[in-house]
Coordinates of C-alpha atoms in Angstrom, one line a residue:
M24 CA 118.4 -46.2 116.6
A25 CA 119.8 -44.2 113.5
H26 CA 123.1 -43.4 114.9
H27 CA 123.9 -46.7 116.4
L28 CA 122.7 -48.3 113.0
L29 CA 125.2 -45.5 111.2
I30 CA 127.8 -46.7 113.6
K31 CA 127.8 -50.5 113.6
A32 CA 127.0 -50.2 109.5
A33 CA 131.1 -49.2 109.1
S34 CA 131.9 -52.4 110.8
F35 CA 129.8 -54.9 108.1
Q36 CA 131.6 -56.4 105.3
P37 CA 131.6 -55.2 103.1
A38 CA 130.0 -52.0 104.2
P39 CA 126.7 -51.4 102.9
K40 CA 126.3 -48.1 101.3
I41 CA 124.1 -45.3 102.9
E42 CA 123.7 -42.3 101.3
G43 CA 121.5 -40.7 104.0
A44 CA 119.6 -40.8 107.5
I45 CA 116.9 -38.3 109.0
L46 CA 116.7 -38.3 112.3
L47 CA 113.7 -37.5 112.8
H48 CA 113.2 -36.2 116.6
P49 CA 115.5 -38.3 118.1
W50 CA 115.7 -39.0 121.9
F51 CA 119.3 -39.3 123.0
G52 CA 119.9 -40.2 126.5
G53 CA 122.3 -38.9 129.2
N54 CA 122.8 -39.5 132.6
T55 CA 123.7 -35.5 133.1
L56 CA 121.3 -32.9 133.0
M57 CA 121.6 -30.7 130.0
E58 CA 121.4 -27.0 129.7
G59 CA 117.7 -26.5 128.2
E60 CA 116.2 -29.8 129.4
P61 CA 113.6 -30.1 131.8
E62 CA 114.6 -31.6 134.5
A63 CA 111.6 -33.8 135.3
I64 CA 112.4 -35.3 131.7
A65 CA 115.5 -35.7 131.7
K66 CA 116.6 -37.4 134.9
D67 CA 113.4 -39.3 136.2
M68 CA 111.5 -39.9 132.9
M69 CA 115.1 -40.9 131.6
A70 CA 116.4 -43.1 133.9
K71 CA 113.0 -45.1 133.9
I72 CA 112.6 -45.5 130.2
W73 CA 116.4 -46.5 129.3
E74 CA 116.3 -48.9 132.1
F75 CA 113.1 -50.7 130.6
A76 CA 114.2 -50.1 126.9
C77 CA 117.6 -51.4 127.7
P78 CA 118.2 -52.8 131.1
S79 CA 122.0 -54.5 129.6
A80 CA 122.9 -50.7 129.1
V81 CA 126.5 -50.3 130.8
G82 CA 126.4 -47.1 132.7
G83 CA 122.7 -46.1 132.3
A84 CA 121.5 -43.5 130.1
D85 CA 125.0 -43.0 129.0
D86 CA 125.4 -46.2 127.3
P87 CA 126.6 -45.0 123.9
R88 CA 123.7 -46.5 122.0
M89 CA 121.6 -43.6 123.6
N90 CA 124.2 -41.1 124.3
P91 CA 126.5 -40.6 121.2
L92 CA 128.2 -38.3 122.8
A93 CA 128.9 -39.8 126.2
A94 CA 132.7 -41.2 127.3
G95 CA 133.6 -44.3 125.2
A96 CA 131.0 -43.8 122.5
P97 CA 132.5 -44.3 119.1
G98 CA 133.6 -41.2 117.4
L99 CA 131.2 -39.6 115.2
D100 CA 133.4 -39.2 112.5
N101 CA 132.9 -43.2 112.2
L102 CA 129.1 -42.1 111.0
H103 CA 128.7 -44.4 108.1
C104 CA 126.7 -42.4 105.5
E105 CA 127.1 -39.1 103.2
R106 CA 124.4 -36.7 104.7
I107 CA 122.1 -36.7 108.1
L108 CA 118.9 -34.2 108.7
V109 CA 118.7 -33.7 111.9
C110 CA 114.6 -33.1 113.0
T111 CA 113.2 -31.7 116.3
G112 CA 110.7 -28.9 117.6
E113 CA 111.7 -25.8 119.2
K114 CA 109.5 -26.7 122.0
D115 CA 110.8 -30.4 122.0
W116 CA 112.2 -31.2 125.6
A117 CA 114.8 -33.3 123.9
R118 CA 116.1 -30.4 121.5
P119 CA 119.0 -29.6 123.6
R120 CA 120.4 -32.9 122.9
N121 CA 119.3 -33.3 119.1
R122 CA 121.1 -29.9 119.1
A123 CA 124.5 -30.9 120.6
Y124 CA 124.9 -33.8 118.6
Y125 CA 124.2 -32.1 115.5
A126 CA 126.8 -29.3 116.6
A127 CA 129.4 -32.4 117.5
V128 CA 128.6 -34.2 114.0
T129 CA 129.1 -30.9 112.3
A130 CA 132.5 -30.4 114.6
S131 CA 133.5 -33.7 113.7
A132 CA 136.0 -35.3 111.2
W133 CA 133.5 -36.7 109.6
R134 CA 133.3 -36.1 105.9
G135 CA 129.6 -36.2 104.9
S136 CA 126.9 -33.3 105.0
A137 CA 124.7 -32.6 108.1
A138 CA 121.5 -30.5 108.3
W139 CA 119.6 -28.7 111.1
Y140 CA 115.7 -28.7 110.7
E141 CA 113.7 -27.2 113.9
S142 CA 109.8 -27.0 113.4
E143 CA 108.9 -23.5 115.0
G144 CA 106.5 -23.9 118.1
E145 CA 106.4 -27.4 117.9
E146 CA 106.8 -30.2 120.9
H147 CA 108.1 -33.5 120.5
V148 CA 106.7 -36.1 117.6
F149 CA 103.7 -33.4 117.2
F150 CA 103.4 -34.7 113.6
F151 CA 102.7 -38.2 114.8
L152 CA 99.3 -38.8 116.6
E153 CA 98.7 -35.2 117.6
R154 CA 98.4 -32.9 114.8
P155 CA 99.7 -35.0 111.7
E156 CA 97.6 -32.5 108.6
C157 CA 98.7 -29.0 110.5
A158 CA 101.0 -26.6 108.4
T159 CA 104.3 -27.3 110.5
A160 CA 104.0 -31.3 110.0
K161 CA 103.2 -30.7 105.9
Q162 CA 106.9 -28.0 106.1
L163 CA 108.3 -30.8 108.4
M164 CA 107.4 -34.0 105.4
D165 CA 108.2 -31.3 102.6
R166 CA 112.3 -30.8 104.1
V167 CA 111.9 -34.5 104.5
V168 CA 111.4 -34.9 100.9
K169 CA 113.5 -32.3 100.0
F170 CA 116.4 -34.2 101.6
V171 CA 115.5 -37.4 100.4
S172 CA 115.6 -36.2 96.9
G173 CA 119.1 -35.0 97.5
S174 CA 119.0 -31.4 98.3

């Protein structure tokens, strides 16, 4: 959702000023399995979840709202913010797509700055209900706070 908002914001007149965006364990989709993605999640669950979440999606999980790297998706140079922080877990099933997104953003003509943060040994959204008080959740929060403060 954050990525889609950053793309949409550029079309508003006047365009809002967005200093930064944090993609905290994003979940991007795709119809084609990426290297490193667990097949069960990427193929079966991805199709079912996106069909439920967005039944009007053109191309299923390759709809640009779900897969910013899909053919026909708006160019990443259209991101409307100055900075992005992409966070994931080392063992996050979504890590391959999150890493590919970060790599594509940094390789694009976008003029902002991008940062990557990976929580060692952690799964997808580990900080939410499972272990919000653990040391790695606190480290992640410290990184988010540092980003918000401009570092």
